[in-house]
N, CA, C and O of each residue as an XYZ file, in Angstrom:
960
protein
N     103.569     76.167     98.832
C     104.266     75.897     97.541
C     103.230     75.873     96.378
O     102.010     75.933     96.534
N     103.868     75.781     95.222
C     103.189     75.951     93.869
C     102.378     74.553     93.639
O     103.016     73.501     93.663
N     101.115     74.545     93.438
C     100.350     73.378     93.022
C     100.406     73.176     91.465
O      99.548     73.665     90.731
N     101.430     72.452     91.014
C     101.478     72.200     89.661
C     100.278     71.234     89.225
O     100.026     71.228     88.020
N      99.624     70.541     89.935
C      98.602     69.531     89.529
C      97.464     70.403     89.082
O      96.610     69.931     88.331
N      97.394     71.784     89.543
C      96.229     72.591     88.947
C      96.714     73.551     87.984
O      95.913     74.031     87.183
N      97.874     73.871     87.968
C      98.550     74.876     87.167
C      98.322     74.756     85.644
O      98.610     73.698     85.084
N      97.837     75.759     84.977
C      97.749     75.885     83.559
C      98.280     77.109     82.881
O      98.543     77.082     81.679
N      98.449     78.202     83.625
C      99.087     79.447     82.908
C      99.907     79.920     83.937
O      99.654     79.752     85.130
N     101.071     80.620     83.415
C     102.147     81.220     83.970
C     102.327     82.724     83.498
O     102.617     82.915     82.317
N     102.170     83.797     84.354
C     102.409     85.046     83.749
C     103.518     85.764     84.587
O     103.737     85.589     85.786
N     104.156     86.577     83.760
C     105.237     87.171     84.482
C     105.128     88.705     84.502
O     104.569     89.303     83.583
N     105.699     89.374     85.624
C     105.779     90.692     85.552
C     106.862     91.147     84.518
O     107.412     90.265     83.857
N     107.189     92.373     84.340
C     108.145     92.654     83.202
C     109.453     93.237     83.782
O     110.464     92.543     83.885
N     109.397     94.660     84.193
C     110.427     95.403     84.740
C     110.849     94.773     86.035
O     110.043     94.467     86.915
N     112.265     94.575     86.122
C     112.779     93.818     87.215
C     112.459     92.495     87.664
O     112.697     92.005     88.767
N     111.820     91.914     86.556
C     111.464     90.400     86.723
C     112.047     89.786     85.250
O     113.118     89.186     85.161
N     111.344     89.990     84.375
C     111.977     89.464     83.009
C     113.290     90.275     82.642
O     114.282     89.675     82.228
N     113.277     91.514     82.787
C     114.270     92.320     82.454
C     114.515     93.438     83.309
O     113.540     93.662     84.026
N     115.537     94.270     83.499
C     115.900     95.482     84.107
C     116.496     96.505     83.172
O     116.960     96.238     82.063
N     116.438     97.763     83.751
C     117.170     98.821     82.999
C     118.573     98.704     83.003
O     119.187     98.535     84.057
N     119.219     98.795     81.730
C     120.621     98.509     81.652
C     121.539     99.652     82.332
O     121.600    100.775     81.831
N     122.139     99.356     83.322
C     123.073    100.104     83.962
C     122.246    101.002     85.013
O     122.194    100.625     86.184
N     121.633    102.122     84.631
C     120.752    102.893     85.451
C     119.842    103.739     84.771
O     120.155    103.949     83.599
N     118.814    104.280     85.167
C     117.972    105.327     84.521
C     118.730    106.662     84.330
O     118.407    107.425     83.420
N     119.817    106.968     85.257
C     120.500    108.109     84.874
C     121.337    107.835     83.666
O     121.497    108.790     82.906
N     121.845    106.804     83.387
C     122.563    106.464     82.302
C     121.829    106.564     80.984
O     122.368    106.922     79.936
N     120.526    106.213     81.117
C     119.608    106.207     79.868
C     119.160    107.831     79.814
O     119.029    108.311     78.689
N     118.962    108.542     80.771
C     118.558    109.904     80.629
C     119.615    110.853     80.220
O     119.387    111.715     79.372
N     120.788    110.720     80.810
C     121.917    111.634     80.565
C     122.055    112.137     79.221
O     121.975    113.353     79.048
N     122.269    111.292     78.163
C     122.590    111.822     76.835
C     121.486    112.728     76.312
O     121.744    113.622     75.506
N     120.167    112.486     76.799
C     119.031    113.288     76.247
C     119.007    114.613     76.901
O     118.776    115.635     76.255
N     119.252    114.614     78.228
C     119.205    115.681     78.996
C     120.438    116.593     78.381
O     120.169    117.774     78.162
N     121.611    116.181     78.124
C     122.604    116.866     77.674
C     122.397    117.518     76.237
O     122.852    118.619     75.927
N     121.629    116.672     75.377
C     121.317    117.304     74.067
C     120.190    118.369     74.191
O     119.828    119.005     73.201
N     119.667    118.546     75.362
C     118.563    119.655     75.472
C     118.928    120.561     76.490
O     118.086    121.135     77.181
N     120.391    120.746     76.639
C     121.122    121.603     77.467
C     120.733    121.650     78.912
O     120.546    122.712     79.505
N     120.615    120.430     79.476
C     120.420    120.225     80.872
C     121.671    119.448     81.399
O     121.773    118.222     81.392
N     122.497    120.226     81.801
C     123.857    119.735     82.238
C     124.056    119.087     83.750
O     124.459    119.751     84.705
N     123.785    117.993     83.799
C     123.886    117.260     85.126
C     124.605    116.061     84.765
O     124.822    115.753     83.593
N     125.044    115.259     85.945
C     125.809    113.922     85.834
C     124.846    112.799     85.989
O     123.716    112.918     86.462
N     125.390    111.691     85.549
C     124.596    110.306     85.713
C     124.152    110.308     87.126
O     122.967    110.215     87.443
N     125.199    110.424     88.027
C     125.099    110.180     89.446
C     123.939    111.160     90.055
O     123.178    110.764     90.938
N     123.880    112.362     89.550
C     123.027    113.229     90.137
C     121.689    112.880     89.662
O     120.789    113.016     90.491
N     121.348    112.425     88.409
C     120.022    111.980     87.994
C     119.692    110.796     88.791
O     118.643    110.811     89.435
N     120.497    109.724     88.830
C     120.218    108.615     89.631
C     119.768    108.953     91.193
O     118.965    108.254     91.811
N     120.427    110.165     91.746
C     119.920    110.467     93.104
C     118.674    110.910     93.147
O     118.050    110.639     94.173
N     118.046    111.619     92.181
C     116.752    112.191     92.232
C     115.678    111.439     91.736
O     114.500    111.787     91.822
N     116.180    110.172     91.097
C     115.148    109.386     90.444
C     114.073    108.752     91.456
O     112.877    108.687     91.171
N     114.536    108.358     92.487
C     113.742    107.693     93.708
C     112.723    108.637     94.213
O     111.577    108.282     94.489
N     113.204    109.960     94.337
C     112.351    111.031     94.702
C     111.291    111.402     93.809
O     110.124    111.543     94.177
N     111.713    111.566     92.593
C     110.611    111.888     91.553
C     109.605    110.789     91.566
O     108.410    111.074     91.490
N     110.030    109.469     91.663
C     109.091    108.546     91.643
C     108.127    108.309     92.823
O     106.997    107.832     92.721
N     108.735    108.710     93.961
C     107.951    108.645     95.290
C     106.980    109.496     95.116
O     105.855    109.092     95.409
N     107.122    110.844     94.617
C     106.090    111.922     94.766
C     104.913    111.430     93.832
O     103.825    111.990     93.959
N     105.053    110.461     92.940
C     103.766    110.292     92.346
C     103.205    108.900     92.297
O     102.279    108.568     91.558
N     103.900    108.026     93.228
C     103.509    106.690     93.278
C     102.168    106.425     93.577
O     101.666    105.431     93.052
N     101.428    107.187     94.388
C     100.029    106.842     94.718
C      99.124    107.206     93.540
O      98.095    106.581     93.283
N      99.608    108.348     92.777
C      98.784    108.681     91.449
C      99.022    107.612     90.481
O      98.091    107.157     89.816
N     100.194    107.199     90.372
C     100.700    106.148     89.334
C      99.678    104.957     89.629
O      98.937    104.550     88.734
N      99.661    104.400     90.944
C      98.739    103.307     91.173
C      97.329    103.515     91.135
O      96.545    102.577     90.994
N      96.908    104.920     91.276
C      95.455    105.370     91.384
C      94.810    104.529     92.439
O      93.828    103.832     92.183
N      95.398    104.598     93.707
C      94.979    103.845     94.789
C      93.530    104.388     95.248
O      92.697    103.641     95.760
N      93.332    105.623     95.037
C      91.857    106.177     95.421
C      90.671    105.722     94.569
O      89.499    105.805     94.936
N      91.084    105.238     93.406
C      90.024    104.762     92.426
C      90.308    103.305     91.924
O      90.336    103.031     90.724
N      90.523    102.362     92.950
C      90.519    101.015     92.642
C      91.607    100.653     91.493
O      91.346     99.748     90.700
N      92.755    101.325     91.418
C      93.813    101.112     90.547
C      93.327    101.108     89.057
O      93.926    100.469     88.193
N      92.159    101.890     88.792
C      91.756    101.876     87.277
C      92.702    102.754     86.481
O      93.053    103.876     86.849
N      93.078    102.170     85.388
C      93.958    103.053     84.462
C      93.502    102.845     82.946
O      92.773    101.935     82.549
N      94.055    103.839     82.191
C      93.949    103.925     80.813
C      95.305    104.254     80.147
O      96.181    104.751     80.855
N      95.560    103.999     78.751
C      96.703    104.443     78.188
C      96.815    105.856     78.244
O      97.955    106.287     78.414
N      95.785    106.766     78.128
C      96.056    108.101     78.349
C      96.538    108.423     79.683
O      97.415    109.276     79.818
N      95.983    107.742     80.791
C      96.409    108.127     82.120
C      97.951    107.849     82.201
O      98.746    108.618     82.742
N      98.269    106.706     81.625
C      99.848    106.238     81.498
C     100.752    107.312     81.051
O     101.789    107.624     81.636
N     100.290    107.861     79.971
C     101.108    108.915     79.306
C     101.166    110.154     80.266
O     102.249    110.682     80.521
N     100.062    110.581     80.759
C     100.070    111.667     81.723
C     101.018    111.501     82.809
O     101.799    112.414     83.079
N     101.012    110.266     83.536
C     101.827    109.954     84.660
C     103.400    110.040     84.187
O     104.304    110.558     84.843
N     103.504    109.487     83.047
C     104.988    109.391     82.498
C     105.412    110.752     82.339
O     106.537    111.008     82.769
N     104.658    111.812     81.739
C     105.134    113.129     81.635
C     105.379    113.738     82.825
O     106.393    114.424     82.958
N     104.546    113.577     83.772
C     104.739    114.149     85.094
C     106.039    113.578     85.870
O     106.646    114.312     86.649
N     106.402    112.393     85.660
C     107.532    111.762     86.218
C     108.703    112.396     85.518
O     109.606    112.824     86.238
N     108.809    112.511     84.256
C     109.881    113.270     83.712
C     110.024    114.730     84.113
O     111.134    115.229     84.302
N     109.032    115.324     84.225
C     108.919    116.730     84.718
C     109.445    116.642     86.096
O     110.285    117.493     86.387
N     109.120    115.783     86.998
C     109.562    115.664     88.426
C     111.180    115.437     88.540
O     111.807    115.858     89.513
N     111.768    114.771     87.514
C     113.163    114.440     87.566
C     113.780    115.657     87.139
O     114.792    116.027     87.733
N     113.245    116.438     86.046
C     113.782    117.648     85.632
C     113.781    118.880     86.584
O     114.633    119.767     86.632
N     112.623    118.753     87.349
C     112.540    119.904     88.266
C     113.614    120.020     89.355
O     113.738    121.092     89.948
N     114.359    119.022     89.632
C     115.480    119.104     90.477
C     116.643    119.901     90.001
O     117.489    120.404     90.740
N     116.606    119.984     88.494
C     117.805    120.763     87.906
C     117.571    121.934     87.254
O     118.499    122.690     86.965
N     116.045    122.251     86.900
C     115.680    123.165     86.213
C     114.245    123.743     86.473
O     113.328    122.993     86.810
N     114.080    125.024     86.317
C     112.871    125.645     86.614
C     111.976    125.631     85.139
O     110.875    126.178     85.074
N     112.506    125.040     84.155
C     111.761    125.065     82.875
C     111.014    123.820     82.787
O     111.402    122.768     83.297
N     109.886    123.966     82.097
C     109.130    122.774     81.648
C     109.802    121.810     80.850
O     110.728    122.157     80.119
N     109.390    120.533     80.929
C     109.819    119.547     80.019
C     109.440    119.856     78.615
O     108.230    119.887     78.395
N     110.289    120.101     77.572
C     109.889    120.376     76.240
C     109.344    119.027     75.612
O     109.650    117.908     76.025
N     108.480    119.299     74.536
C     107.958    117.975     73.833
C     109.133    117.122     73.267
O     109.110    115.892     73.299
N     110.135    117.829     72.760
C     111.395    117.164     72.261
C     112.116    116.364     73.219
O     112.510    115.242     72.899
N     112.332    116.861     74.413
C     113.023    116.101     75.557
C     112.106    114.843     75.978
O     112.521    113.699     76.165
N     110.936    115.236     76.076
C     109.831    114.266     76.600
C     109.834    113.034     75.425
O     109.982    111.883     75.838
N     109.703    113.219     74.247
C     109.613    112.294     73.248
C     111.008    111.491     73.219
O     111.062    110.263     73.142
N     111.952    112.202     73.278
C     113.424    111.475     73.150
C     113.530    110.512     74.258
O     113.868    109.386     73.895
N     113.306    110.684     75.632
C     113.254    109.962     76.661
C     112.254    108.831     76.587
O     112.583    107.670     76.833
N     110.996    109.195     76.236
C     110.057    108.184     76.157
C     110.416    107.023     75.124
O     110.156    105.844     75.364
N     110.951    107.399     74.118
C     111.254    106.440     73.078
C     112.501    105.729     73.397
O     112.689    104.578     73.004
N     113.434    106.439     74.162
C     114.559    105.542     74.643
C     114.162    104.334     75.422
O     114.683    103.238     75.221
N     113.289    104.533     76.261
C     112.885    103.457     77.109
C     111.860    102.483     76.304
O     111.248    101.596     76.899
N     111.739    102.678     75.111
C     111.070    101.548     74.308
C     111.966    100.650     73.596
O     111.556     99.659     72.993
N     113.303    101.027     73.671
C     114.309    100.475     72.988
C     114.741     99.003     73.598
O     114.843     98.941     74.824
N     114.944     98.081     72.996
C     115.405     96.847     73.657
C     116.811     97.013     74.373
O     117.178     96.391     75.370
N     117.495     97.930     73.702
C     118.964     97.989     74.156
C     119.000     98.809     75.608
O     120.030     98.908     76.274
N     117.767     99.358     75.981
C     117.758     99.981     77.430
C     117.571     99.045     78.467
O     117.567     99.376     79.653
N     117.410     97.856     78.058
C     117.141     96.690     79.123
C     118.161     95.667     78.985
O     118.840     95.486     77.974
N     118.225     95.007     80.073
C     119.025     93.605     80.037
C     118.273     92.475     80.615
O     117.600     92.782     81.599
N     118.228     91.348     80.272
C     117.499     90.201     80.526
C     117.859     89.675     81.792
O     119.064     89.647     82.040
N     117.074     89.257     82.634
C     117.357     88.556     83.882
C     118.020     87.225     83.538
O     117.619     86.503     82.625
N     119.093     86.936     84.351
C     119.871     85.728     84.201
C     118.868     84.338     84.247
O     118.028     84.169     85.131
N     119.090     83.485     83.252
C     118.223     82.267     83.095
C     116.870     82.417     82.788
O     116.110     81.451     82.858
N     116.468     83.589     82.436
C     114.865     83.738     82.268
C     114.392     83.029     80.772
O     113.291     82.537     80.525
N     115.483     83.126     79.928
C     115.015     82.528     78.474
C     114.932     81.053     78.699
O     114.081     80.400     78.094
N     115.816     80.452     79.585
C     115.819     79.085     79.858
C     114.399     78.503     80.576
O     113.798     77.461     80.311
N     114.135     79.348     81.390
C     112.946     79.055     82.131
C     111.647     79.136     81.266
O     110.738     78.316     81.394
N     111.611     80.246     80.318
C     110.574     80.361     79.368
C     110.458     79.255     78.412
O     109.352     78.873     78.029
N     111.598     78.704     77.993
C     111.627     77.552     77.022
C     111.011     76.398     77.753
O     110.237     75.638     77.170
N     111.342     76.242     79.053
C     111.129     75.111     79.784
C     109.522     75.010     80.011
O     108.901     73.947     79.999
N     109.025     76.131     80.194
C     107.511     76.327     80.516
C     106.829     76.122     79.215
O     105.694     75.644     79.224
N     107.376     76.418     78.155
C     106.630     76.066     76.710
C     106.611     74.582     76.489
O     105.643     73.982     76.023
N     107.839     73.981     76.885
C     108.006     72.550     76.519
C     106.922     71.857     77.551
O     106.309     70.855     77.182
N     106.720     72.395     78.779
C     105.717     71.764     79.622
C     104.214     72.091     79.095
O     103.325     71.462     79.669
N     103.904     72.804     78.290
C     102.706     73.070     77.640
C     101.897     74.092     78.439
O     100.672     74.129     78.318
N     102.571     74.943     79.272
C     101.906     75.801     80.075
C     101.567     77.098     79.059
O     102.370     77.459     78.199
N     100.210     77.777     79.286
C      99.956     79.019     78.756
C     100.784     80.063     79.399
O     100.817     80.096     80.630
N     101.489     80.961     78.669
C     102.393     81.937     79.254
C     102.135     83.319     78.957
O     101.583     83.597     77.892
N     102.454     84.182     79.734
C     102.178     85.592     79.451
C     102.826     86.657     80.160
O     103.515     86.374     81.140
N     102.695     87.835     79.792
C     103.186     89.048     80.505
C     102.229     90.088     81.057
O     101.305     90.494     80.353
N     102.396     90.487     82.160
C     101.463     91.615     82.695
C     102.239     92.611     83.370
O     102.846     92.193     84.357
N     102.381     93.888     83.074
C     103.208     94.814     83.822
C     102.220     96.022     84.042
O     101.211     96.257     83.377
N     102.701     96.722     85.083
C     101.959     98.120     85.349
C     102.438     99.111     84.640
O     101.823    100.177     84.625
N     103.726     98.938     83.857
C     104.155     99.934     83.011
C     103.290    100.154     81.786
O     102.218     99.567     81.646
N     103.769    101.000     80.915
C     102.787    101.334     79.840
C     103.029    100.376     78.540
O     103.723     99.359     78.506
N     102.325    100.927     77.545
C     102.332    100.104     76.284
C     103.516     99.780     75.570
O     103.501     99.012     74.608
N     104.670    100.403     76.053
C     105.960    100.122     75.424
C     106.432     98.728     75.710
O     107.444     98.313     75.144
N     105.739     97.951     76.584
C     106.173     96.591     77.012
C     106.043     95.788     75.753
O     106.774     94.808     75.612
N     105.077     96.154     74.719
C     105.100     95.336     73.605
C     106.028     95.441     72.572
O     106.312     94.492     71.841
N     106.580     96.712     72.468
C     107.795     96.873     71.728
C     108.970     96.164     72.341
O     109.747     95.464     71.692
N     109.049     96.390     73.644
C     110.244     95.860     74.459
C     110.408     94.210     74.198
O     111.436     93.679     73.776
N     109.176     93.529     74.541
C     109.185     92.038     74.483
C     109.446     91.747     73.155
O     110.264     90.830     73.071
N     109.082     92.157     72.111
C     109.262     91.914     70.553
C     110.730     92.205     70.411
O     111.390     91.363     69.802
N     111.341     93.269     70.882
C     112.726     93.807     70.357
C     113.786     92.894     71.250
O     114.907     92.698     70.781
N     113.433     92.351     72.505
C     114.247     91.498     73.236
C     114.297     90.092     72.838
O     115.004     89.254     73.398
N     113.450     89.845     71.761
C     113.387     88.365     71.288
C     112.731     87.580     72.121
O     113.095     86.404     72.121
N     111.795     87.907     72.894
C     110.846     87.208     73.812
C     109.575     86.756     73.415
O     109.003     85.830     73.991
N     109.020     87.482     72.278
C     107.821     87.348     71.924
C     107.244     85.984     71.703
O     106.067     85.731     71.959
N     108.099     85.101     71.217
C     107.707     83.649     70.724
C     107.515     82.803     71.963
O     106.946     81.712     71.935
N     108.044     83.389     73.109
C     107.812     82.677     74.500
C     106.345     82.778     75.055
O     105.902     82.014     75.914
N     105.625     83.823     74.461
C     104.388     84.170     75.197
C     103.176     84.137     74.294
O     103.164     84.531     73.128
N     102.132     83.610     74.978
C     100.858     83.653     74.298
C     100.037     84.996     74.550
O      99.151     85.281     73.744
N     100.258     85.720     75.489
C      99.710     86.978     75.844
C     100.999     87.964     76.368
O     101.984     87.604     77.012
N     100.688     89.218     75.914
C     101.487     90.213     76.584
C     100.609     91.423     76.776
O     100.097     91.933     75.780
N     100.382     91.949     78.034
C      99.632     92.996     78.444
C     100.216     94.063     79.312
O     100.977     93.734     80.222
N      99.951     95.179     79.121
C     100.256     96.209     80.110
C      98.994     96.361     80.780
O      97.947     95.947     80.282
N      99.065     97.005     82.011
C      97.673     97.180     82.910
C      96.654     97.891     82.206
O      95.478     97.552     82.334
N      97.020     98.925     81.416
C      96.193     99.698     80.626
C      95.365     98.983     79.543
O      94.286     99.452     79.179
N      95.885     97.817     79.015
C      95.142     97.038     78.234
C      94.024     96.296     78.811
O      93.052     95.876     78.183
N      94.256     96.166     80.120
C      93.027     95.426     80.928
C      92.257     96.281     81.797
O      91.315     95.791     82.421
N      92.548     97.512     81.912
C      91.914     98.507     82.744
C      92.230     98.785     84.034
O      91.757     99.761     84.617
N      93.167     97.837     84.655
C      93.330     97.873     86.073
C      94.835     97.930     86.308
O      95.550     97.491     85.408
N      95.343     98.370     87.299
C      96.901     98.358     87.565
C      96.885     97.163     88.749
O      95.853     97.000     89.399
N      97.893     96.460     88.961
C      98.070     95.497     90.032
C      98.106     96.542     91.235
O      98.429     97.702     90.981
N      97.826     96.215     92.367
C      97.467     94.910     92.898
C      95.876     94.604     92.766
O      95.434     93.673     93.439
N      95.089     95.264     92.019
C      93.776     95.063     92.045
C      93.225     93.720     91.472
O      93.606     93.290     90.384
N      92.373     93.121     92.201
C      91.943     91.752     91.962
C      91.447     91.796     90.457
O      91.702     90.812     89.763
N      90.824     92.760     89.953
C      90.155     92.728     88.729
C      91.306     92.389     87.596
O      90.981     91.647     86.669
N      92.567     92.888     87.650
C      93.408     92.663     86.587
C      93.822     91.237     86.629
O      93.919     90.697     85.527
N      94.057     90.595     87.566
C      94.467     89.189     87.783
C      93.311     88.263     87.261
O      93.525     87.294     86.532
N      92.102     88.634     87.687
C      90.834     87.835     87.116
C      90.828     88.058     85.705
O      90.531     87.072     85.032
N      91.080     89.094     85.109
C      91.109     89.377     83.604
C      92.106     88.471     82.967
O      91.846     87.899     81.909
N      93.340     88.316     83.643
C      94.215     87.318     83.065
C      93.808     85.950     82.999
O      94.141     85.248     82.045
N      93.137     85.536     83.909
C      92.496     84.305     83.916
C      91.555     84.074     82.913
O      91.563     83.060     82.215
N      90.687     85.042     82.811
C      89.655     85.085     81.641
C      90.562     84.845     80.264
O      90.388     83.838     79.578
N      91.469     85.783     79.949
C      92.298     85.670     78.792
C      92.781     84.300     78.429
O      92.678     83.766     77.324
N      93.374     83.758     79.619
C      93.873     82.472     79.459
C      92.886     81.326     79.603
O      93.309     80.173     79.526
N      91.630     81.563     79.803
C      90.688     80.574     79.846
C      90.893     79.425     80.951
O      90.770     78.229     80.685
N      91.216     79.918     82.202
C      91.461     79.303     83.289
C      90.887     79.964     84.526
O      90.528     81.141     84.548
N      90.823     79.127     85.561
C      90.407     79.900     86.773
C      91.564     80.554     87.558
O      92.714     80.216     87.275
N      91.358     81.390     88.444
C      92.357     82.082     89.134
C      93.365     81.179     89.843
O      94.579     81.383     89.813
N      92.770     80.152     90.491
C      93.728     79.114     91.059
C      94.669     78.341     90.124
O      95.710     77.797     90.490
N      94.231     78.355     89.000
C      95.069     77.660     87.918
C      96.161     78.556     87.337
O      96.970     78.101     86.528
N      96.190     79.808     87.738
C      97.304     80.702     87.283
C      98.287     81.217     88.211
O      98.003     81.774     89.271
N      99.496     81.001     87.757
C     100.666     81.620     88.621
C     101.244     82.753     88.117
O     101.525     82.848     86.922
N     101.462     83.681     88.969
C     102.046     85.047     88.592
C     103.496     85.257     89.346
O     103.680     85.183     90.561
N     104.410     85.518     88.405
C     105.791     85.624     88.933
C     106.276     87.069     88.957
O     106.249     87.668     87.881
N     106.715     87.710     90.041
C     106.934     89.056     89.994
C     108.034     89.329     91.074
O     108.392     88.457     91.865
N     108.583     90.687     91.053
C     109.423     91.052     92.237
C     108.949     91.901     93.214
O     109.699     92.273     94.116
N     107.704     92.283     93.144
C     107.050     93.319     94.179
C     106.270     92.438     95.023
O     105.362     91.751     94.553
N     106.639     92.426     96.465
C     105.805     91.756     97.375
C     104.332     92.105     97.391
O     103.429     91.284     97.549
N     104.177     93.445     97.206
C     102.706     94.024     97.404
C     101.873     93.755     96.218
O     100.898     93.005     96.242
N     102.311     94.424     95.130
C     101.586     94.436     93.831
C     101.776     93.201     93.278
O     100.719     92.762     92.824
N     102.657     92.509     93.145
C     102.706     91.179     92.281
C     102.162     89.957     93.157
O     101.166     89.294     92.864
N     102.972     89.763     94.279
C     102.673     88.478     95.103
C     101.404     88.592     95.792
O     100.540     87.759     95.517
N     101.132     89.591     96.736
C     100.135     89.632     97.517
C      98.845     89.868     96.672
O      97.783     89.307     96.940
N      99.024     90.822     95.530
C      97.979     91.050     94.767
C      97.387     89.710     93.961
O      96.185     89.521     93.778
N      98.270     88.965     93.589
C      97.936     87.604     93.012
C      97.163     86.656     94.023
O      96.196     85.967     93.698
N      97.726     86.714     95.313
C      97.153     85.915     96.344
C      95.726     86.440     96.639
O      94.754     85.687     96.687
N      95.668     87.618     96.810
C      94.317     88.289     97.053
C      93.211     87.985     95.965
O      92.005     88.007     96.213
N      93.739     87.711     94.781
C      92.796     87.446     93.621
C      92.557     85.950     93.511
O      91.804     85.512     92.641
N      93.181     85.158     94.372
C      92.979     83.749     94.353
C      93.889     83.006     93.419
O      93.654     81.852     93.059
N      94.930     83.694     93.039
C      96.001     83.146     92.083
C      96.929     82.493     92.886
O      96.840     82.586     94.110
N      97.898     81.777     92.303
C      99.033     81.244     92.785
C     100.260     82.395     92.480
O     100.118     83.240     91.595
N     101.340     82.322     93.233
C     102.382     83.227     93.151
C     103.860     82.864     93.298
O     104.086     81.963     94.106
N     104.725     83.307     92.775
C     106.143     83.100     92.926
C     106.913     84.366     92.972
O     106.973     85.151     92.026
N     107.520     84.532     94.154
C     108.302     85.809     94.279
C     109.749     85.787     93.812
O     110.594     85.054     94.325
N     109.994     86.645     92.791
C     111.358     86.773     92.393
C     112.120     87.678     93.272
O     112.064     88.894     93.089
N     112.784     87.194     94.155
C     113.274     87.852     95.364
C     114.756     87.843     95.070
O     115.441     87.107     95.781
N     115.318     88.509     94.184
C     116.775     88.572     93.807
C     117.708     89.005     94.651
O     118.885     88.656     94.555
N     117.266     89.800     95.551
C     118.163     90.377     96.722
C     117.982     89.641     97.989
O     118.592     90.040     98.981
N     117.184     88.576     98.065
C     117.028     87.774     99.293
C     116.583     88.650    100.426
O     117.142     88.638    101.523
N     115.557     89.410    100.126
C     115.100     90.311    101.243
C     113.869     89.789    102.060
O     113.091     88.934    101.638
N     113.801     90.298    103.067
C     112.346     89.864    103.851
C     111.328     91.000    103.579
O     111.579     92.197    103.439
N     110.155     90.392    103.534
C     108.847     91.302    103.369
C     107.827     91.054    104.311
O     107.419     89.919    104.560
N     107.384     92.129    104.864
C     106.434     91.952    105.942
C     105.057     91.881    105.415
O     104.110     91.654    106.168
N     104.896     92.094    103.976
C     103.776     91.803    103.208
C     103.514     90.353    103.062
O     102.339     89.986    103.050
N     104.519     89.438    102.944
C     104.218     88.189    102.683
C     104.467     87.152    103.978
O     105.150     87.454    104.956
N     103.875     86.051    103.817
C     104.071     84.995    104.896
C     105.481     84.351    104.522
O     105.894     84.341    103.362
N     106.179     83.818    105.586
C     107.538     83.350    105.329
C     107.578     82.121    104.430
O     108.638     81.686    103.980
N     106.485     81.621    104.203
C     106.436     80.280    103.386
C     106.073     80.575    102.027
O     105.858     79.630    101.268
N     105.971     81.807    101.602
C     105.655     82.264    100.271
C     106.695     81.725     99.330
O     107.864     81.956     99.639
N     106.441     80.992     98.148
C     107.369     80.352     97.235
C     108.174     81.602     96.693
O     107.651     82.663     96.353
N     109.526     81.314     96.666
C     110.242     82.412     96.118
C     111.600     81.863     95.514
O     112.040     80.814     95.986
N     112.255     82.469     94.556
C     113.583     82.167     94.091
C     114.404     83.460     93.849
O     113.941     84.543     93.491
N     115.564     83.195     94.079
C     116.589     84.393     93.902
C     117.160     84.461     92.364
O     117.626     85.472     91.838
N     117.038     83.291     91.816
C     117.466     83.306     90.517
C     116.865     82.222     89.684
O     116.822     81.079     90.140
N     116.361     82.517     88.404
C     115.479     81.732     87.609
C     116.069     80.433     87.178
O     115.417     79.568     86.592
N     117.416     80.324     87.513
C     118.120     79.082     87.180
C     117.625     77.996     88.104
O     117.886     76.832     87.799
N     116.940     78.252     89.199
C     116.523     77.408     90.331
C     115.006     77.455     90.209
O     114.385     76.992     91.166
N     114.320     77.936     89.198
C     112.829     77.849     89.048
C     112.422     76.658     88.341
O     111.386     76.066     88.644
N     113.275     76.234     87.307
C     112.801     75.055     86.380
C     112.370     73.918     87.266
O     111.362     73.276     86.967
N     113.090     73.625     88.363
C     112.620     72.391     89.220
C     111.186     72.568     89.818
O     110.526     71.620     90.243
N     110.781     73.811     89.813
C     109.444     73.845     90.338
C     108.185     73.389     89.537
O     107.078     73.052     89.956
N     108.671     73.474     88.264
C     107.645     72.914     87.177
C     108.022     71.572     86.481
O     107.585     71.273     85.369
N     108.821     70.822     87.171
C     109.338     69.508     86.692
C     107.987     68.554     86.693
O     108.063     67.376     86.342
């Protein structure tokens, strides 16, 4: 369980925790592909997105080099991802115009939808006096998104992994969060949807963790007694 007697800081993952992509990735990509003469359906895009992502997951996480990352590396990976998606429909390389249009689309707040009851939880945490923040493995667009979604006033800190030099699940990135919050690892709680990167990563770094298990699934990465919630509506009581 969460040890609130020691807790001083609460950090959140961003994508699929604070918010998720509105409708689908295919819905977001489709008008940009169409404007650049790539004629495919939303459904066709959504079908290849998991394949395009799977092809570069190891590179994205940089597992071979302790998950070290930079802003430049983030952009390189993002370009490769867009190219991977396009390659299923065209032999042509991604043009700079297409890349930029998709890149900036995903920095717009209207591309996301907030998770149910998340603002109520954030307000509750502020009332309780906790230090609050965001850490995402995604890139620097998180800063624009948090501001545009009206969440910035809820947080003391907003970081993408490249701001701190490591991606989750590296211990170093969680330790740097604790340093920024001026607390020990055990005084920091991390909330996220990914059992491996978010929850096990936090545990391995000596932090506390709360699994946002919206689909009520089982994970072999986690002990069955790992604290979890399916909806943030039920999380407030954990911080009473």
